[in-house]
Coordinates of C-alpha atoms and ligand atoms in Angstrom, one line a residue:
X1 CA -135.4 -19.3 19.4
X2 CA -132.4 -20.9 18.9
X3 CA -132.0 -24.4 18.1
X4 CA -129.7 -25.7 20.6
X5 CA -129.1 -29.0 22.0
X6 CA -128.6 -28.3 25.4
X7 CA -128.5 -25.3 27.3
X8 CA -125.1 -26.6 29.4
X9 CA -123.5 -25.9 25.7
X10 CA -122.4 -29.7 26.2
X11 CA -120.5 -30.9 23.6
X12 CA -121.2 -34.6 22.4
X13 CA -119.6 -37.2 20.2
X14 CA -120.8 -35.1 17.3
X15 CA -117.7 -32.6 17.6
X16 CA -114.3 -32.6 16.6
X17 CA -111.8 -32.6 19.1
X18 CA -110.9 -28.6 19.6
X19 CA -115.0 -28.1 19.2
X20 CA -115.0 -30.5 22.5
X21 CA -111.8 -29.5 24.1
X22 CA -113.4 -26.0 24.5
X23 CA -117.0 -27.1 25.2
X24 CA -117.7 -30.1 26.7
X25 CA -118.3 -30.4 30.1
X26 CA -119.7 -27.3 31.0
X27 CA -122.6 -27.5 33.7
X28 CA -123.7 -24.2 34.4
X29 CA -124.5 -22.6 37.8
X30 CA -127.9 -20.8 38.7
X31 CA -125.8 -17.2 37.4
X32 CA -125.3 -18.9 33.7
X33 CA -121.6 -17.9 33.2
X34 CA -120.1 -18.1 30.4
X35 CA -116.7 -19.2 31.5
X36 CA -116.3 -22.6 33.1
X37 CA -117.2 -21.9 36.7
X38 CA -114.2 -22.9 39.7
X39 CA -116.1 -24.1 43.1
X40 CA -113.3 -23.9 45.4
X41 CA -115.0 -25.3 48.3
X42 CA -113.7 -28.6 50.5
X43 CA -117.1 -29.6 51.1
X44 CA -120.8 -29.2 49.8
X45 CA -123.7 -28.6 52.6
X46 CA -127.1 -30.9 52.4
X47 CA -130.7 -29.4 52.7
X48 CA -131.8 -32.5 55.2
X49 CA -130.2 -35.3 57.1
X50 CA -131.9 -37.4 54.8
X51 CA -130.2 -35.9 51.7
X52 CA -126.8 -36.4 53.8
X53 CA -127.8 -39.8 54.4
X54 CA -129.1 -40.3 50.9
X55 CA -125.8 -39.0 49.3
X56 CA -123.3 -41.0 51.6
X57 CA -125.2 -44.2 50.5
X58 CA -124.9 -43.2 47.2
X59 CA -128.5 -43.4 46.6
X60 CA -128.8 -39.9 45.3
X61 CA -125.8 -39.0 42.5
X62 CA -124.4 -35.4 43.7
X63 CA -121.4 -34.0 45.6
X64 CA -120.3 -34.4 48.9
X65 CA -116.7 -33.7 49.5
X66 CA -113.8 -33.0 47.4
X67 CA -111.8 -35.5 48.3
X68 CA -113.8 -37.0 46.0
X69 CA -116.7 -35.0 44.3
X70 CA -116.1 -31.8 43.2
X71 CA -118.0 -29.9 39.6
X72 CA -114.7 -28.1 38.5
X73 CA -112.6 -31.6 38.9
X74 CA -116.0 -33.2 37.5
X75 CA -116.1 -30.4 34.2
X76 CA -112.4 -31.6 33.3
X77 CA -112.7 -35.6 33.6
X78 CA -115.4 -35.0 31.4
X79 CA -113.4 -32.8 28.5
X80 CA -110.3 -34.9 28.8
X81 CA -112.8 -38.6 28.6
X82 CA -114.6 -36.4 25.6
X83 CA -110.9 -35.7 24.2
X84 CA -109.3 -39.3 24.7
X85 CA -112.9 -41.2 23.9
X86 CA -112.6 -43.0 27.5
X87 CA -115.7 -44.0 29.2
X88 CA -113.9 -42.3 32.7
X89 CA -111.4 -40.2 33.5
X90 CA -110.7 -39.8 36.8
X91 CA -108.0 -36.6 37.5
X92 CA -105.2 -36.8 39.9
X93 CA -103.0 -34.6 42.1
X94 CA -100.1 -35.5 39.5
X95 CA -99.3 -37.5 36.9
X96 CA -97.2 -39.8 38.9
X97 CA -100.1 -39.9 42.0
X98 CA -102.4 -40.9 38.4
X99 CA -99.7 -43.7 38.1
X100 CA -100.0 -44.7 41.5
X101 CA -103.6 -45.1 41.9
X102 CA -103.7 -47.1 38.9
X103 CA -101.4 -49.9 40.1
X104 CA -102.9 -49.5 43.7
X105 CA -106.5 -50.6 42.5
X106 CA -105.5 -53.1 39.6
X107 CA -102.9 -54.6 41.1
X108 CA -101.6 -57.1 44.3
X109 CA -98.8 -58.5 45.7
X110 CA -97.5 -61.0 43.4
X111 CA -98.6 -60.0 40.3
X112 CA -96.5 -59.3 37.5
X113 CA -95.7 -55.9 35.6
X114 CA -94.0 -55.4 32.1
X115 CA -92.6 -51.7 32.1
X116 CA -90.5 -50.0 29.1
X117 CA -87.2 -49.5 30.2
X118 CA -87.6 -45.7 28.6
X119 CA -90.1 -44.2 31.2
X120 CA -89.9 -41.4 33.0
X121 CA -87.4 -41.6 35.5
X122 CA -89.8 -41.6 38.4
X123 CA -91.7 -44.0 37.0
X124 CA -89.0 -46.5 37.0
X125 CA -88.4 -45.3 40.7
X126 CA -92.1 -46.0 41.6
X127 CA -92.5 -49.9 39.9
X128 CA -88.9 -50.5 40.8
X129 CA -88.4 -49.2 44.6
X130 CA -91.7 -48.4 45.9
X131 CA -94.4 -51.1 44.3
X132 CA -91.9 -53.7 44.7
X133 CA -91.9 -53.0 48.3
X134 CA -95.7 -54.9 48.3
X135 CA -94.9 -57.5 46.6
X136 CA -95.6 -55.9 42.8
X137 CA -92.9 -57.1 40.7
X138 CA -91.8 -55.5 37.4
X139 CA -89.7 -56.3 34.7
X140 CA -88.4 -53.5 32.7
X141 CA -88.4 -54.5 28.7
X142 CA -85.6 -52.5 27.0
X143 CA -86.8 -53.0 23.7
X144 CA -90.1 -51.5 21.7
X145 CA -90.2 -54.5 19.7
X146 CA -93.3 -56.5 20.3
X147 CA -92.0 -59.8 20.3
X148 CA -89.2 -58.8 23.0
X149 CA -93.0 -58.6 25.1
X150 CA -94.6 -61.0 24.3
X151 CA -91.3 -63.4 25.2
X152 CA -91.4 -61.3 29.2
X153 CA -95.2 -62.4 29.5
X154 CA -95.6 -64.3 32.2
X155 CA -98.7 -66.2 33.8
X156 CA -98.9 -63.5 36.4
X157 CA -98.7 -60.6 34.0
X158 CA -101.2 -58.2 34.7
X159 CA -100.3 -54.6 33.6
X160 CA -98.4 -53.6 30.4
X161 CA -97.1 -50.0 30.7
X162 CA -95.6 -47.9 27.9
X163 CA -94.6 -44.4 27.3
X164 CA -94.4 -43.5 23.6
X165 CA -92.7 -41.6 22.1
X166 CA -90.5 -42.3 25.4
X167 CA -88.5 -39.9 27.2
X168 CA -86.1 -39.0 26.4
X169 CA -85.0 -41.0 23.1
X170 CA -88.2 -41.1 21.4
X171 CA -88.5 -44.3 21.0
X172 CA -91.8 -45.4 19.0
X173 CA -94.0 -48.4 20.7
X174 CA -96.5 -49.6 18.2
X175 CA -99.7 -49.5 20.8
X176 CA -101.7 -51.8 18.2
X177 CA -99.1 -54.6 18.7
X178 CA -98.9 -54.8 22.5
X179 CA -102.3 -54.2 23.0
X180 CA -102.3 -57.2 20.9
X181 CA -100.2 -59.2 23.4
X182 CA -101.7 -58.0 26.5
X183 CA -105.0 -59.1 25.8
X184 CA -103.4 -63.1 24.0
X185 CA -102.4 -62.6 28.0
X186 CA -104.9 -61.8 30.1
X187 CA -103.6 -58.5 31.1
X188 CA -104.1 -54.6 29.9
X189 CA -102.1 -52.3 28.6
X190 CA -101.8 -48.8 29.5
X191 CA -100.4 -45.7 27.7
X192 CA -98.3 -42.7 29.5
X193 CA -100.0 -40.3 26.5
X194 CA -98.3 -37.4 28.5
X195 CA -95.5 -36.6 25.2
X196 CA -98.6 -36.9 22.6
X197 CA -101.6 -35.6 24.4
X198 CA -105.0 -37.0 22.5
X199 CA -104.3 -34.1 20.1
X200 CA -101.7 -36.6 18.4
X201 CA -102.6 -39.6 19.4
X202 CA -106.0 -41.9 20.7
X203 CA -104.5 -44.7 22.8
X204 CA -107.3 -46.4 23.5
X205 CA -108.8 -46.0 19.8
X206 CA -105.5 -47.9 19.0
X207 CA -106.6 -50.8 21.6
X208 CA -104.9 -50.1 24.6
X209 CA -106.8 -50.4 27.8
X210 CA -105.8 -47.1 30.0
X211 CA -104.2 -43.8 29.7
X212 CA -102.2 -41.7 32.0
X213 CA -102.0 -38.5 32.0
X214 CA -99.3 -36.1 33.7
X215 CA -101.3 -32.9 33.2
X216 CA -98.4 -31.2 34.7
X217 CA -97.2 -31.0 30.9
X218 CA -98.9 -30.6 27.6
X219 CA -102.8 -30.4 29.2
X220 CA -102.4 -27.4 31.3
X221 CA -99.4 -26.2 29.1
X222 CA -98.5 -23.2 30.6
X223 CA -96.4 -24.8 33.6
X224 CA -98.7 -23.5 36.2
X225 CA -100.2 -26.3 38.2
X226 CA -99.2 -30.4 38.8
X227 CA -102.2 -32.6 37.8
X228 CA -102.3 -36.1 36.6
X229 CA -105.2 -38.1 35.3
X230 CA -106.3 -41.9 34.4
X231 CA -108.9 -42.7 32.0
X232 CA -110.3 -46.1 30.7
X233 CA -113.4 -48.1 31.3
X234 CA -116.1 -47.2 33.8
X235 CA -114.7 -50.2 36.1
X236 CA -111.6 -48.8 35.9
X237 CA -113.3 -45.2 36.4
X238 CA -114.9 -46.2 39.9
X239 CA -112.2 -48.3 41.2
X240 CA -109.7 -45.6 40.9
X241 CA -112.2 -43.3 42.0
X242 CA -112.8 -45.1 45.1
X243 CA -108.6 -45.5 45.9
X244 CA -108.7 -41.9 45.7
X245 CA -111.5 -41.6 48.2
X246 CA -109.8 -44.0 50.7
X247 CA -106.1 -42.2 50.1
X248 CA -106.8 -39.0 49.1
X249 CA -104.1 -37.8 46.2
X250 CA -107.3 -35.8 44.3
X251 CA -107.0 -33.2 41.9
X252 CA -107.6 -29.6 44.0
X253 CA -110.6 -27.6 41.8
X254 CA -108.2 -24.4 41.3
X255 CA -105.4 -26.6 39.7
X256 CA -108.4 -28.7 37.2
X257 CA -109.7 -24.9 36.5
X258 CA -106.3 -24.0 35.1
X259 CA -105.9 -27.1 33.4
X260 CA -109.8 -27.3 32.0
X261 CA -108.5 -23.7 30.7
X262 CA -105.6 -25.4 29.0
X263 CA -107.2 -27.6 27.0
X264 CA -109.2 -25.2 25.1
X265 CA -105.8 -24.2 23.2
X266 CA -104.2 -27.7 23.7
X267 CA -104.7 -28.3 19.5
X268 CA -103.2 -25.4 18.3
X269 CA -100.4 -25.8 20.7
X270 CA -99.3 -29.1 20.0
X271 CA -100.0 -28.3 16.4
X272 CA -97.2 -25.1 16.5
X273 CA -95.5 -26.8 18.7
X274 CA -94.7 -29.8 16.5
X275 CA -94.3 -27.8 14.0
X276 CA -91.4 -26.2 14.8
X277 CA -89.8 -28.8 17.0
X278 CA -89.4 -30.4 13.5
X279 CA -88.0 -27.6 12.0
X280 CA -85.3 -27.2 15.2
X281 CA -84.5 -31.2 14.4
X282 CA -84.3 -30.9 10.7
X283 CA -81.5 -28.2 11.5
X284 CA -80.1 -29.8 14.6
X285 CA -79.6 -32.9 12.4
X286 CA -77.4 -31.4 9.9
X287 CA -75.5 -29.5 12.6
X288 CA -71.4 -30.3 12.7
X289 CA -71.6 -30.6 16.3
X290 CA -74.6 -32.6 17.2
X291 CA -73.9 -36.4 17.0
X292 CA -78.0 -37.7 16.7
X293 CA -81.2 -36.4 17.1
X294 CA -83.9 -38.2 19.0
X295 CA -87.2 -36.9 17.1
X296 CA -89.9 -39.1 15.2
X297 CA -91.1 -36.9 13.1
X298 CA -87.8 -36.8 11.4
X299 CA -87.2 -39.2 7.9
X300 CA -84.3 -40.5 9.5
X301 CA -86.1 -41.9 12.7
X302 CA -85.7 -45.6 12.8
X303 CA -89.7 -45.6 13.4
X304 CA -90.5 -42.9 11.4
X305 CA -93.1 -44.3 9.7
X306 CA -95.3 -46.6 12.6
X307 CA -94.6 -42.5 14.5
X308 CA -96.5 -41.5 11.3
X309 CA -99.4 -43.9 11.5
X310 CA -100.0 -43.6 15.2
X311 CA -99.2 -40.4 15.8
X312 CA -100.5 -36.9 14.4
X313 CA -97.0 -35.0 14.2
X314 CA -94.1 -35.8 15.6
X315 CA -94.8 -33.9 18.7
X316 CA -93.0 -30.7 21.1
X317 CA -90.1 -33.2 22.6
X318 CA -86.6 -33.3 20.5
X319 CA -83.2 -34.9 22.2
X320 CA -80.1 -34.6 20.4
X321 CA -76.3 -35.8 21.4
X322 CA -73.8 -33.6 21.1
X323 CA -70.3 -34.2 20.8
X324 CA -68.1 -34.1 24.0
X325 CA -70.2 -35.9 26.6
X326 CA -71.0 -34.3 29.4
X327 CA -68.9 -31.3 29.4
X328 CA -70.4 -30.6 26.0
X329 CA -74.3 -30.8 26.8
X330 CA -73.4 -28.3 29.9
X331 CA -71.8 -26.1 27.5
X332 CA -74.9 -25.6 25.4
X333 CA -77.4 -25.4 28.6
X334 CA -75.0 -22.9 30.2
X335 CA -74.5 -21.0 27.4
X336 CA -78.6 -20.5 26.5
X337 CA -80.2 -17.4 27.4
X338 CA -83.9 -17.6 26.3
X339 CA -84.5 -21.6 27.1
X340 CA -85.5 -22.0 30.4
X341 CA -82.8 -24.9 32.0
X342 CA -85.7 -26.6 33.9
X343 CA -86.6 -30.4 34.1
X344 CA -90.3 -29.6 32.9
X345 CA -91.8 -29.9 29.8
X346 CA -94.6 -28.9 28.0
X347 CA -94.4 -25.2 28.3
X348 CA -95.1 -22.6 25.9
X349 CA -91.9 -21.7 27.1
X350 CA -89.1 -23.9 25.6
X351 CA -86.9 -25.6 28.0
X352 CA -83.4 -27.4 28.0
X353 CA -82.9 -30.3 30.3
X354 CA -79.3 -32.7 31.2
X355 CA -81.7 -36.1 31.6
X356 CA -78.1 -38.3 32.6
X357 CA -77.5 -35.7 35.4
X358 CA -81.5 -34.6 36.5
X359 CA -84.4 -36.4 35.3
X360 CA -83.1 -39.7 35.2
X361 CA -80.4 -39.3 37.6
X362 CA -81.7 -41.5 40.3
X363 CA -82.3 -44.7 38.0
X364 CA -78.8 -45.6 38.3
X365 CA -76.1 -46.1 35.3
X366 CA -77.3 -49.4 34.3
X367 CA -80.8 -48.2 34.4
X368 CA -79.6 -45.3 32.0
X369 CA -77.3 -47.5 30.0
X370 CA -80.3 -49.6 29.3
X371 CA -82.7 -46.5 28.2
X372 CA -80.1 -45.4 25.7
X373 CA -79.1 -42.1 28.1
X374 CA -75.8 -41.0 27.6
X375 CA -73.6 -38.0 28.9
X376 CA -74.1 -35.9 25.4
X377 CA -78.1 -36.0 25.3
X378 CA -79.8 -33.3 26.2
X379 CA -84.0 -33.2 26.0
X380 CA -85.5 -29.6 24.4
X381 CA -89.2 -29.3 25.0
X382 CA -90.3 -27.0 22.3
X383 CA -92.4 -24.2 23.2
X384 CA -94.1 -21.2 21.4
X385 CA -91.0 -19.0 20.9
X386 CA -89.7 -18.5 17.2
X387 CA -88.1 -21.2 16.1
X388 CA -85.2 -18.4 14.6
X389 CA -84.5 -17.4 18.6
X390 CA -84.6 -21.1 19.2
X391 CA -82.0 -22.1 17.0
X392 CA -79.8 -19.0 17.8
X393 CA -79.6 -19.5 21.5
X394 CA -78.4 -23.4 21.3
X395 CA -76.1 -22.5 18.1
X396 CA -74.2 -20.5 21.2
X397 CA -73.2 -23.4 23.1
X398 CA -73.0 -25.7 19.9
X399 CA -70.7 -23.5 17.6
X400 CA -66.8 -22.6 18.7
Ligands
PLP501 C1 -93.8 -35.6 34.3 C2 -94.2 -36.9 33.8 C3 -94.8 -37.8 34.7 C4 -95.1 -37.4 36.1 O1 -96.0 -36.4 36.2 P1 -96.1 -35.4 37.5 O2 -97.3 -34.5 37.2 O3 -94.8 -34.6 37.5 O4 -96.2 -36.2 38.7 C5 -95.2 -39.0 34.2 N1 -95.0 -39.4 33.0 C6 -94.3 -38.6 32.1 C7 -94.1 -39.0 30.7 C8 -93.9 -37.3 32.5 O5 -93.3 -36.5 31.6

């Protein structure tokens, strides 16, 4: 007999992080698989009208429809909560629907929002244009120095909300000190971990209240399927859960599947992955015709040591400047052959992105000007290739 502590092969607190990534949350069906099973069904049948009844009051726990109950979605908010050591996670169509449903059920009209002006572009969009619409108002803070937040607070401050490192310039927030102010405040703090992933870095071990996920990017990491994700305390947990109830942006079970799959190899990916996005930076930095490059894991980082104490590695994301603007960055995408010119990220397939002229396009110039974007950055998102290839397909567009 073997001594085993549960037959689900559920992993507890007692693992490591890859142990848990690859085990925990499996609840197996009445044929025992082996691999996590995908239950690709919109709704679940009861054996009574009194079980119906019983499950719509929520007097017996168990799925209904999967809108919002469904064991594949259920198997992944469990691994990611395991990964991130959240009480909840509850997973989302995308990471942006993951932002969404966050403001939507801790926020109201009139309340106050501090946002880093280095987001991701649609983020910026979503506070700025969209939230403001009800009333939400957000200040955008275009500094990652603590105090700068702490002077923005203001009685109606409810949300902090950070990106780190940011994209595209890898800025560094130090999570310890706004969670820090948040709380002197009243308000929480929450953590786009989407660039890090909780194989580099715990958020809420660090204080901060909530994490968002784009799953999109690093989780599944094999740019298959959009997902998105918010995990924090169980109150958080069922009041996000109920948002998505009423408005519907769930995760579907096929894309969590994929994504559940992803995470069994997210360690080793983000391990490789930072390993030789450091090694592209280290050579990108001494190149004649790159200006700066964006990457904490680099010495000459102006945060390279707080990226170092909150973070595992430096992570898959390096920016760089070259010289000649605009016309120079579109010389290097257009002259790559093996990076993929695509505005996604966290691939295992590296990929070149213009952020001035795509992803943060829409913010406007002053928006950009602000977020330290100009015409010569260009944003790599290191994948699994050799980093030899690497280097020789941007040393095209770089060299003369
Ligand atoms: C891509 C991205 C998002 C949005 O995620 P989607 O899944 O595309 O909706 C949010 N935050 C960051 C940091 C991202 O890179």
């Amino acid at each position: 007999m073997r001594d085993q502590k549960s037959p689900d092969d559920n992993a507890t607190d007692q693992y490591d992080l890859q142990t848990q990534a690859v085990r925990t949350g499996i609840h197996r069906s009445q044929f025992n698989e082996h691999s996590e099973a995908l239950y690709l069904t919109s709704s679940f049948v009861f054996d009574n009208a009194a079980q119906a009844a019983a499950r719509f009051s929520n007097a017996e726990p168990g799925v209904i429809y999967s809108r919002f109950t469904n064991p594949t979605v259920a198997a992944l908010q469990e691994r990611l909560a395991a990964l991130e050591g959240a009480e909840t996670c509850v997973a989302t169509a995308s990471g942006m629907s993951a932002i969404l449903a966050m403001a939507m059920t801790l926020l109201k009209s009139g309340d106050h929002v501090l946002c880093s002006a280095g987001v991701f572009g649609t983020t910026v969009q979503l506070f700025g244009n969209i939230l403001a619409k009800f009333g939400l108002v957000t200040t955008f803070v275009d500094s990652s120095d603590p105090a700068a937040w702490q002077k923005a607070m203001r009685p109606e401050t409810k949300l902090l909300f950070i990106e780190t490192p940011s994209n595209p310039t890898t800025e560094v927030y130090d999570i310890a000190a706004l969670a820090a102010v948040a709380k002197k405040g009243g308000a929480l703090l929450a953590v786009d971990n989407c660039f890090c992933t909780p194989a580099l870095q715990k958020p809420l071990e660090l204080g901060a209240d909530i994490i968002i996920h784009s799953a999109t990017k690093f989780l599944d990491g094999q740019g298959r399927v959009l997902g998105g994700a918010v995990l924090g305390d169980k109150a958080i947990g069922e009041g996000i859960t109920g948002f998505l109830r009423t408005a519907g942006p769930t995760l579907s079970a096929f894309n969590a599947w994929v994504i559940l799959k992803g995470l069994e190899t997210l360690q080793i990916r983000l391990d490789a992955q930072s390993k030789s996005a450091l090694e592209l930076a280290q050579w990108l930095e001494q190149h004649p015709a790159v200006d700066r490059v964006f990457y904490p894991g680099l010495a000459s980082h102006p945060q390279h040591a707080l990226a170092m104490r909150q973070q595992k590695a430096g992570g898959a994301i390096v920016s760089f400047e070259v010289k000649g603007g605009r016309a120079g960055a579109w010389r290097v995408i257009d002259s790559t052959r093996l990076l993929s010119i695509t505005a996604n990220l966290g691939d295992t397939k590296s990929t070149i992105t213009h952020p001035s002229t795509t992803t943060h396009g829409r913010i406007g110039e002053e928006a950009r000007a602000r977020a330290g974007i100009r015409e010569g950055l260009l944003r790599v998102a290191v994948g699994l290739e050799s980093v030899r290839d690497l280097k020789a397909d941007l040393e095209r567009g770089l060299g003369d």
